[in-house]
Amino acid sequence: MTLKGSCHCGKIRYTAIDRPTEAMSCNCSICRRKGALLHFTTPDRFALQAAREDISVYTFNKHIIRHQFCKNCGCAPFAEVTAPDGRAMIAINLRCADDIDLATIRITEFDGAGLL
């Protein structure tokens, strides 16, 4: 079963092959402010349906996470990540996913603030 999601206005849409059962809640400065619940997948399992000109990118600190957000509504449905082992990953914000019951997702806390 696929996972679908979007920003609030719908200009940024995605489909992912994965159907998550768990997510990560990070307490770094940006994830804490966005309230993101993150599910990680690989780029080959993620299809973006959006024009890149509708997306803004924000990076900070070591610039290994490219936080993607809609220029129109400001929602941040995903990020492009370089994993510690150098692999490209996609971090999907499950709060922007369609038809997913977050109460059924096992959430793991991650101390991103402690990495700085």
Short mmCIF file of N, CA, C and O in Angstrom, two decimals:
data_model
loop_
_atom_site.label_atom_id
_atom_site.label_comp_id
_atom_site.label_asym_id
_atom_site.label_seq_id
_atom_site.Cartn_x
_atom_site.Cartn_y
_atom_site.Cartn_z
N MET A 1 0.85 -1.18 0.00
CA MET A 1 0.00 0.00 0.00
C MET A 1 0.89 1.24 0.00
O MET A 1 1.87 1.31 0.72
N THR A 2 0.54 2.22 -0.80
CA THR A 2 1.36 3.41 -0.90
C THR A 2 0.92 4.47 0.10
O THR A 2 -0.18 4.44 0.64
N LEU A 3 1.82 5.38 0.33
CA LEU A 3 1.58 6.52 1.20
C LEU A 3 1.53 7.76 0.31
O LEU A 3 2.39 7.94 -0.54
N LYS A 4 0.50 8.56 0.49
CA LYS A 4 0.37 9.80 -0.28
C LYS A 4 0.28 10.96 0.70
O LYS A 4 -0.22 10.80 1.80
N GLY A 5 0.74 12.12 0.24
CA GLY A 5 0.66 13.29 1.09
C GLY A 5 0.87 14.55 0.28
O GLY A 5 1.15 14.50 -0.92
N SER A 6 0.74 15.67 0.97
CA SER A 6 0.88 16.96 0.29
C SER A 6 1.06 18.07 1.31
O SER A 6 0.85 17.88 2.51
N CYS A 7 1.39 19.22 0.78
CA CYS A 7 1.34 20.43 1.60
C CYS A 7 -0.14 20.82 1.74
O CYS A 7 -1.02 20.16 1.18
N HIS A 8 -0.44 21.88 2.44
CA HIS A 8 -1.82 22.26 2.69
C HIS A 8 -2.57 22.66 1.42
O HIS A 8 -3.71 22.26 1.20
N CYS A 9 -1.92 23.44 0.55
CA CYS A 9 -2.60 23.92 -0.66
C CYS A 9 -2.58 22.91 -1.80
O CYS A 9 -3.29 23.08 -2.78
N GLY A 10 -1.76 21.87 -1.70
CA GLY A 10 -1.71 20.82 -2.71
C GLY A 10 -0.72 21.03 -3.84
O GLY A 10 -0.62 20.19 -4.73
N LYS A 11 0.04 22.12 -3.82
CA LYS A 11 1.03 22.33 -4.88
C LYS A 11 2.17 21.31 -4.81
O LYS A 11 2.76 20.97 -5.82
N ILE A 12 2.49 20.85 -3.60
CA ILE A 12 3.51 19.82 -3.42
C ILE A 12 2.79 18.54 -3.01
O ILE A 12 2.17 18.47 -1.96
N ARG A 13 2.89 17.54 -3.86
CA ARG A 13 2.30 16.21 -3.58
C ARG A 13 3.38 15.17 -3.74
O ARG A 13 4.33 15.35 -4.49
N TYR A 14 3.21 14.07 -3.05
CA TYR A 14 4.15 12.96 -3.18
C TYR A 14 3.43 11.64 -3.00
O TYR A 14 2.34 11.56 -2.45
N THR A 15 4.09 10.60 -3.49
CA THR A 15 3.68 9.23 -3.27
C THR A 15 4.92 8.47 -2.85
O THR A 15 6.00 8.66 -3.42
N ALA A 16 4.79 7.64 -1.82
CA ALA A 16 5.90 6.81 -1.37
C ALA A 16 5.43 5.36 -1.33
O ALA A 16 4.27 5.09 -1.00
N ILE A 17 6.31 4.47 -1.68
CA ILE A 17 5.96 3.05 -1.70
C ILE A 17 5.75 2.53 -0.28
O ILE A 17 4.94 1.66 -0.04
N ASP A 18 6.46 3.09 0.68
CA ASP A 18 6.39 2.64 2.07
C ASP A 18 5.07 3.01 2.74
O ASP A 18 4.50 4.07 2.48
N ARG A 19 4.61 2.15 3.61
CA ARG A 19 3.48 2.46 4.49
C ARG A 19 4.03 2.35 5.91
O ARG A 19 4.24 1.25 6.42
N PRO A 20 4.32 3.47 6.56
CA PRO A 20 5.05 3.44 7.84
C PRO A 20 4.25 2.87 9.02
O PRO A 20 3.03 3.00 9.08
N THR A 21 4.98 2.25 9.92
CA THR A 21 4.42 1.79 11.19
C THR A 21 5.11 2.51 12.35
O THR A 21 4.68 2.40 13.48
N GLU A 22 6.20 3.22 12.03
CA GLU A 22 6.89 3.98 13.07
C GLU A 22 7.41 5.29 12.50
O GLU A 22 7.52 5.45 11.29
N ALA A 23 7.71 6.21 13.40
CA ALA A 23 8.20 7.53 13.01
C ALA A 23 9.16 8.03 14.07
O ALA A 23 9.21 7.51 15.19
N MET A 24 9.89 9.07 13.70
CA MET A 24 10.84 9.69 14.62
C MET A 24 10.37 11.10 14.95
O MET A 24 9.97 11.86 14.06
N SER A 25 10.42 11.44 16.22
CA SER A 25 10.16 12.80 16.66
C SER A 25 11.49 13.38 17.12
O SER A 25 12.08 12.90 18.09
N CYS A 26 11.97 14.36 16.40
CA CYS A 26 13.27 14.97 16.67
C CYS A 26 13.07 16.28 17.44
O CYS A 26 12.14 17.03 17.15
N ASN A 27 13.96 16.55 18.39
CA ASN A 27 13.84 17.78 19.17
C ASN A 27 14.83 18.86 18.74
O ASN A 27 15.08 19.81 19.48
N CYS A 28 15.39 18.74 17.52
CA CYS A 28 16.29 19.80 17.06
C CYS A 28 15.48 21.09 16.89
O CYS A 28 14.25 21.07 16.90
N SER A 29 16.16 22.17 16.69
CA SER A 29 15.50 23.48 16.68
C SER A 29 14.42 23.60 15.60
O SER A 29 13.38 24.22 15.84
N ILE A 30 14.61 23.02 14.43
CA ILE A 30 13.61 23.17 13.38
C ILE A 30 12.49 22.14 13.50
O ILE A 30 11.32 22.47 13.35
N CYS A 31 12.83 20.87 13.76
CA CYS A 31 11.78 19.84 13.88
C CYS A 31 10.85 20.13 15.05
O CYS A 31 9.64 19.93 14.96
N ARG A 32 11.42 20.62 16.14
CA ARG A 32 10.60 20.97 17.31
C ARG A 32 9.61 22.08 16.95
O ARG A 32 8.43 22.02 17.29
N ARG A 33 10.06 23.06 16.21
CA ARG A 33 9.18 24.17 15.83
C ARG A 33 8.12 23.74 14.80
O ARG A 33 7.01 24.24 14.82
N LYS A 34 8.50 22.82 13.90
CA LYS A 34 7.54 22.35 12.88
C LYS A 34 6.60 21.29 13.42
O LYS A 34 5.55 21.06 12.85
N GLY A 35 7.00 20.61 14.49
CA GLY A 35 6.18 19.53 15.01
C GLY A 35 6.18 18.31 14.12
O GLY A 35 5.22 17.54 14.07
N ALA A 36 7.28 18.10 13.40
CA ALA A 36 7.35 17.01 12.42
C ALA A 36 7.43 15.64 13.09
O ALA A 36 8.07 15.47 14.13
N LEU A 37 6.77 14.67 12.46
CA LEU A 37 6.94 13.25 12.77
C LEU A 37 7.50 12.63 11.50
O LEU A 37 6.82 12.62 10.47
N LEU A 38 8.71 12.13 11.56
CA LEU A 38 9.45 11.78 10.35
C LEU A 38 9.51 10.28 10.09
O LEU A 38 9.80 9.49 10.98
N HIS A 39 9.26 9.94 8.84
CA HIS A 39 9.44 8.57 8.33
C HIS A 39 10.48 8.66 7.23
O HIS A 39 10.37 9.51 6.34
N PHE A 40 11.48 7.79 7.27
CA PHE A 40 12.56 7.85 6.31
C PHE A 40 12.41 6.77 5.24
O PHE A 40 12.06 5.64 5.53
N THR A 41 12.70 7.17 4.01
CA THR A 41 12.68 6.25 2.88
C THR A 41 13.80 6.65 1.93
O THR A 41 14.48 7.66 2.14
N THR A 42 13.98 5.87 0.88
CA THR A 42 15.01 6.18 -0.11
C THR A 42 14.39 6.89 -1.30
O THR A 42 13.19 6.75 -1.57
N PRO A 43 15.18 7.67 -2.03
CA PRO A 43 14.64 8.43 -3.16
C PRO A 43 13.95 7.57 -4.22
O PRO A 43 13.00 8.02 -4.85
N ASP A 44 14.40 6.33 -4.40
CA ASP A 44 13.78 5.47 -5.41
C ASP A 44 12.40 4.98 -4.99
O ASP A 44 11.65 4.46 -5.80
N ARG A 45 12.03 5.18 -3.72
CA ARG A 45 10.72 4.78 -3.21
C ARG A 45 9.80 5.99 -3.00
O ARG A 45 8.75 5.89 -2.39
N PHE A 46 10.22 7.15 -3.51
CA PHE A 46 9.52 8.42 -3.29
C PHE A 46 9.34 9.11 -4.63
O PHE A 46 10.31 9.29 -5.38
N ALA A 47 8.12 9.51 -4.96
CA ALA A 47 7.85 10.23 -6.20
C ALA A 47 7.24 11.58 -5.87
O ALA A 47 6.18 11.66 -5.24
N LEU A 48 7.93 12.62 -6.26
CA LEU A 48 7.46 13.98 -6.04
C LEU A 48 6.62 14.42 -7.22
O LEU A 48 7.02 14.27 -8.37
N GLN A 49 5.43 14.95 -6.93
CA GLN A 49 4.57 15.52 -7.97
C GLN A 49 4.42 17.01 -7.68
O GLN A 49 3.44 17.44 -7.08
N ALA A 50 5.45 17.74 -8.08
CA ALA A 50 5.46 19.19 -7.84
C ALA A 50 6.50 19.82 -8.76
O ALA A 50 7.48 19.17 -9.12
N ALA A 51 6.27 21.06 -9.09
CA ALA A 51 7.27 21.81 -9.83
C ALA A 51 8.29 22.34 -8.81
O ALA A 51 7.91 22.88 -7.77
N ARG A 52 9.57 22.13 -9.09
CA ARG A 52 10.61 22.57 -8.14
C ARG A 52 10.53 24.08 -7.87
O ARG A 52 10.92 24.52 -6.81
N GLU A 53 9.99 24.85 -8.81
CA GLU A 53 9.88 26.30 -8.56
C GLU A 53 8.81 26.63 -7.52
O GLU A 53 8.74 27.76 -7.04
N ASP A 54 7.96 25.67 -7.16
CA ASP A 54 6.96 25.87 -6.10
C ASP A 54 7.51 25.53 -4.71
O ASP A 54 6.82 25.69 -3.71
N ILE A 55 8.75 25.04 -4.68
CA ILE A 55 9.35 24.58 -3.43
C ILE A 55 10.51 25.50 -3.04
O ILE A 55 11.34 25.85 -3.86
N SER A 56 10.53 25.88 -1.77
CA SER A 56 11.69 26.57 -1.21
C SER A 56 12.46 25.59 -0.35
O SER A 56 11.89 24.63 0.19
N VAL A 57 13.74 25.83 -0.21
CA VAL A 57 14.61 24.95 0.55
C VAL A 57 15.30 25.76 1.65
O VAL A 57 15.73 26.89 1.42
N TYR A 58 15.36 25.16 2.82
CA TYR A 58 16.06 25.78 3.94
C TYR A 58 17.06 24.80 4.51
O TYR A 58 16.74 23.63 4.74
N THR A 59 18.29 25.24 4.69
CA THR A 59 19.31 24.43 5.34
C THR A 59 19.93 25.26 6.45
O THR A 59 19.87 26.49 6.45
N PHE A 60 20.54 24.57 7.42
CA PHE A 60 21.26 25.26 8.48
C PHE A 60 22.32 24.32 9.03
O PHE A 60 22.41 23.16 8.63
N ASN A 61 23.13 24.82 9.92
CA ASN A 61 24.18 24.07 10.59
C ASN A 61 25.09 23.38 9.57
O ASN A 61 25.79 24.06 8.84
N LYS A 62 25.07 22.06 9.45
CA LYS A 62 25.97 21.32 8.57
C LYS A 62 25.42 21.16 7.15
O LYS A 62 26.07 20.57 6.30
N HIS A 63 24.23 21.65 6.90
CA HIS A 63 23.59 21.62 5.57
C HIS A 63 23.43 20.21 5.00
O HIS A 63 23.49 20.01 3.80
N ILE A 64 23.19 19.23 5.87
CA ILE A 64 22.99 17.86 5.40
C ILE A 64 21.52 17.51 5.23
O ILE A 64 21.19 16.48 4.68
N ILE A 65 20.65 18.41 5.71
CA ILE A 65 19.21 18.22 5.53
C ILE A 65 18.68 19.42 4.74
O ILE A 65 18.86 20.57 5.15
N ARG A 66 18.04 19.12 3.62
CA ARG A 66 17.43 20.17 2.80
C ARG A 66 15.93 20.17 3.10
O ARG A 66 15.18 19.37 2.54
N HIS A 67 15.52 21.03 4.02
CA HIS A 67 14.12 21.12 4.42
C HIS A 67 13.33 21.77 3.28
O HIS A 67 13.63 22.87 2.86
N GLN A 68 12.33 21.06 2.77
CA GLN A 68 11.54 21.51 1.63
C GLN A 68 10.20 22.05 2.13
O GLN A 68 9.54 21.39 2.94
N PHE A 69 9.81 23.20 1.66
CA PHE A 69 8.49 23.72 2.04
C PHE A 69 7.85 24.45 0.87
O PHE A 69 8.52 24.91 -0.05
N CYS A 70 6.54 24.51 0.91
CA CYS A 70 5.76 25.11 -0.16
C CYS A 70 5.88 26.64 -0.10
O CYS A 70 5.67 27.24 0.95
N LYS A 71 6.18 27.24 -1.24
CA LYS A 71 6.26 28.70 -1.32
C LYS A 71 4.91 29.35 -1.12
O LYS A 71 4.82 30.51 -0.73
N ASN A 72 3.83 28.62 -1.39
CA ASN A 72 2.49 29.17 -1.29
C ASN A 72 1.92 29.08 0.12
O ASN A 72 1.51 30.08 0.70
N CYS A 73 1.89 27.88 0.71
CA CYS A 73 1.23 27.71 2.01
C CYS A 73 2.19 27.54 3.18
O CYS A 73 1.78 27.62 4.33
N GLY A 74 3.46 27.28 2.90
CA GLY A 74 4.46 27.18 3.95
C GLY A 74 4.62 25.82 4.60
O GLY A 74 5.52 25.63 5.41
N CYS A 75 3.77 24.85 4.26
CA CYS A 75 3.89 23.52 4.86
C CYS A 75 5.16 22.84 4.38
O CYS A 75 5.62 23.05 3.27
N ALA A 76 5.71 21.98 5.25
CA ALA A 76 6.96 21.27 4.97
C ALA A 76 6.70 19.77 4.94
O ALA A 76 6.88 19.09 5.94
N PRO A 77 6.28 19.22 3.79
CA PRO A 77 5.91 17.81 3.75
C PRO A 77 7.07 16.82 3.70
O PRO A 77 6.88 15.65 3.99
N PHE A 78 8.27 17.27 3.33
CA PHE A 78 9.40 16.34 3.25
C PHE A 78 10.71 17.10 3.29
O PHE A 78 10.76 18.32 3.17
N ALA A 79 11.79 16.34 3.47
CA ALA A 79 13.15 16.88 3.41
C ALA A 79 14.03 15.88 2.68
O ALA A 79 13.76 14.68 2.68
N GLU A 80 15.06 16.39 2.06
CA GLU A 80 16.08 15.53 1.44
C GLU A 80 17.26 15.50 2.39
O GLU A 80 17.73 16.55 2.84
N VAL A 81 17.73 14.30 2.70
CA VAL A 81 18.70 14.10 3.78
C VAL A 81 19.90 13.33 3.28
O VAL A 81 19.76 12.41 2.48
N THR A 82 21.07 13.67 3.78
CA THR A 82 22.25 12.84 3.61
C THR A 82 22.45 12.11 4.93
O THR A 82 22.71 12.73 5.96
N ALA A 83 22.28 10.78 4.90
CA ALA A 83 22.40 9.96 6.11
C ALA A 83 23.86 9.95 6.58
O ALA A 83 24.77 10.25 5.81
N PRO A 84 24.09 9.60 7.84
CA PRO A 84 25.47 9.54 8.35
C PRO A 84 26.40 8.65 7.52
O PRO A 84 27.59 8.92 7.43
N ASP A 85 25.86 7.63 6.86
CA ASP A 85 26.70 6.76 6.03
C ASP A 85 26.85 7.28 4.60
O ASP A 85 27.42 6.62 3.74
N GLY A 86 26.30 8.50 4.33
CA GLY A 86 26.44 9.13 3.02
C GLY A 86 25.31 8.85 2.04
O GLY A 86 25.27 9.43 0.97
N ARG A 87 24.37 7.95 2.40
CA ARG A 87 23.26 7.63 1.51
C ARG A 87 22.26 8.78 1.44
O ARG A 87 22.03 9.46 2.42
N ALA A 88 21.65 8.93 0.27
CA ALA A 88 20.56 9.90 0.11
C ALA A 88 19.28 9.29 0.68
O ALA A 88 18.99 8.12 0.44
N MET A 89 18.55 10.07 1.45
CA MET A 89 17.30 9.64 2.07
C MET A 89 16.26 10.74 1.91
O MET A 89 16.61 11.91 1.69
N ILE A 90 15.00 10.36 2.06
CA ILE A 90 13.89 11.31 2.10
C ILE A 90 13.26 11.19 3.48
O ILE A 90 12.95 10.08 3.93
N ALA A 91 13.08 12.30 4.14
CA ALA A 91 12.39 12.34 5.43
C ALA A 91 10.98 12.88 5.18
O ALA A 91 10.82 14.05 4.83
N ILE A 92 9.99 12.03 5.30
CA ILE A 92 8.60 12.41 5.07
C ILE A 92 7.98 12.85 6.38
O ILE A 92 8.04 12.12 7.38
N ASN A 93 7.39 14.03 6.40
CA ASN A 93 6.68 14.52 7.58
C ASN A 93 5.29 13.88 7.57
O ASN A 93 4.43 14.25 6.77
N LEU A 94 5.09 12.91 8.45
CA LEU A 94 3.81 12.19 8.47
C LEU A 94 2.63 13.06 8.84
O LEU A 94 1.48 12.69 8.59
N ARG A 95 2.87 14.23 9.38
CA ARG A 95 1.76 15.15 9.66
C ARG A 95 1.18 15.72 8.36
O ARG A 95 0.10 16.30 8.37
N CYS A 96 1.87 15.54 7.25
CA CYS A 96 1.39 15.97 5.94
C CYS A 96 0.91 14.80 5.10
O CYS A 96 0.61 14.97 3.91
N ALA A 97 0.85 13.61 5.68
CA ALA A 97 0.43 12.41 4.93
C ALA A 97 -1.09 12.27 4.97
O ALA A 97 -1.73 12.63 5.95
N ASP A 98 -1.63 11.73 3.89
CA ASP A 98 -3.07 11.48 3.80
C ASP A 98 -3.41 10.13 4.42
O ASP A 98 -2.61 9.20 4.35
N ASP A 99 -4.58 10.03 4.97
CA ASP A 99 -5.15 8.75 5.40
C ASP A 99 -4.21 7.91 6.26
O ASP A 99 -4.04 6.71 6.03
N ILE A 100 -3.59 8.54 7.23
CA ILE A 100 -2.75 7.80 8.16
C ILE A 100 -3.18 8.17 9.58
O ILE A 100 -3.38 9.34 9.88
N ASP A 101 -3.38 7.16 10.39
CA ASP A 101 -3.79 7.36 11.78
C ASP A 101 -2.53 7.42 12.63
O ASP A 101 -1.91 6.39 12.91
N LEU A 102 -2.11 8.61 13.01
CA LEU A 102 -0.87 8.77 13.77
C LEU A 102 -0.91 8.07 15.12
O LEU A 102 0.14 7.73 15.66
N ALA A 103 -2.10 7.79 15.64
CA ALA A 103 -2.21 7.07 16.91
C ALA A 103 -1.74 5.63 16.79
O ALA A 103 -1.41 4.99 17.78
N THR A 104 -1.66 5.11 15.55
CA THR A 104 -1.21 3.73 15.34
C THR A 104 0.28 3.64 15.04
O THR A 104 0.82 2.55 14.86
N ILE A 105 0.96 4.76 14.98
CA ILE A 105 2.38 4.82 14.64
C ILE A 105 3.21 4.83 15.92
O ILE A 105 2.96 5.63 16.83
N ARG A 106 4.20 3.94 15.98
CA ARG A 106 5.13 3.93 17.12
C ARG A 106 6.12 5.07 16.92
O ARG A 106 6.79 5.14 15.88
N ILE A 107 6.21 5.96 17.89
CA ILE A 107 7.05 7.14 17.76
C ILE A 107 8.28 6.99 18.65
O ILE A 107 8.18 6.72 19.85
N THR A 108 9.45 7.17 18.03
CA THR A 108 10.73 7.11 18.73
C THR A 108 11.26 8.53 18.87
O THR A 108 11.29 9.28 17.89
N GLU A 109 11.66 8.89 20.06
CA GLU A 109 12.24 10.21 20.30
C GLU A 109 13.70 10.20 19.88
O GLU A 109 14.43 9.25 20.15
N PHE A 110 14.13 11.27 19.22
CA PHE A 110 15.53 11.41 18.79
C PHE A 110 16.06 12.74 19.32
O PHE A 110 15.44 13.78 19.12
N ASP A 111 17.22 12.71 19.95
CA ASP A 111 17.81 13.91 20.53
C ASP A 111 18.67 14.64 19.51
O ASP A 111 19.90 14.65 19.57
N GLY A 112 18.02 15.26 18.54
CA GLY A 112 18.73 16.04 17.53
C GLY A 112 19.38 17.28 18.11
O GLY A 112 20.42 17.73 17.63
N ALA A 113 18.79 17.83 19.16
CA ALA A 113 19.36 19.02 19.80
C ALA A 113 20.70 18.70 20.43
O ALA A 113 21.58 19.56 20.51
N GLY A 114 20.88 17.46 20.86
CA GLY A 114 22.13 17.05 21.48
C GLY A 114 23.28 16.86 20.50
O GLY A 114 24.43 16.69 20.92
N LEU A 115 22.99 16.89 19.21
CA LEU A 115 24.05 16.70 18.21
C LEU A 115 24.84 17.96 17.94
O LEU A 115 25.90 17.90 17.33
N LEU A 116 24.30 19.11 18.32
CA LEU A 116 24.97 20.38 18.01
C LEU A 116 26.11 20.66 18.91
O LEU A 116 26.50 20.44 19.83
#
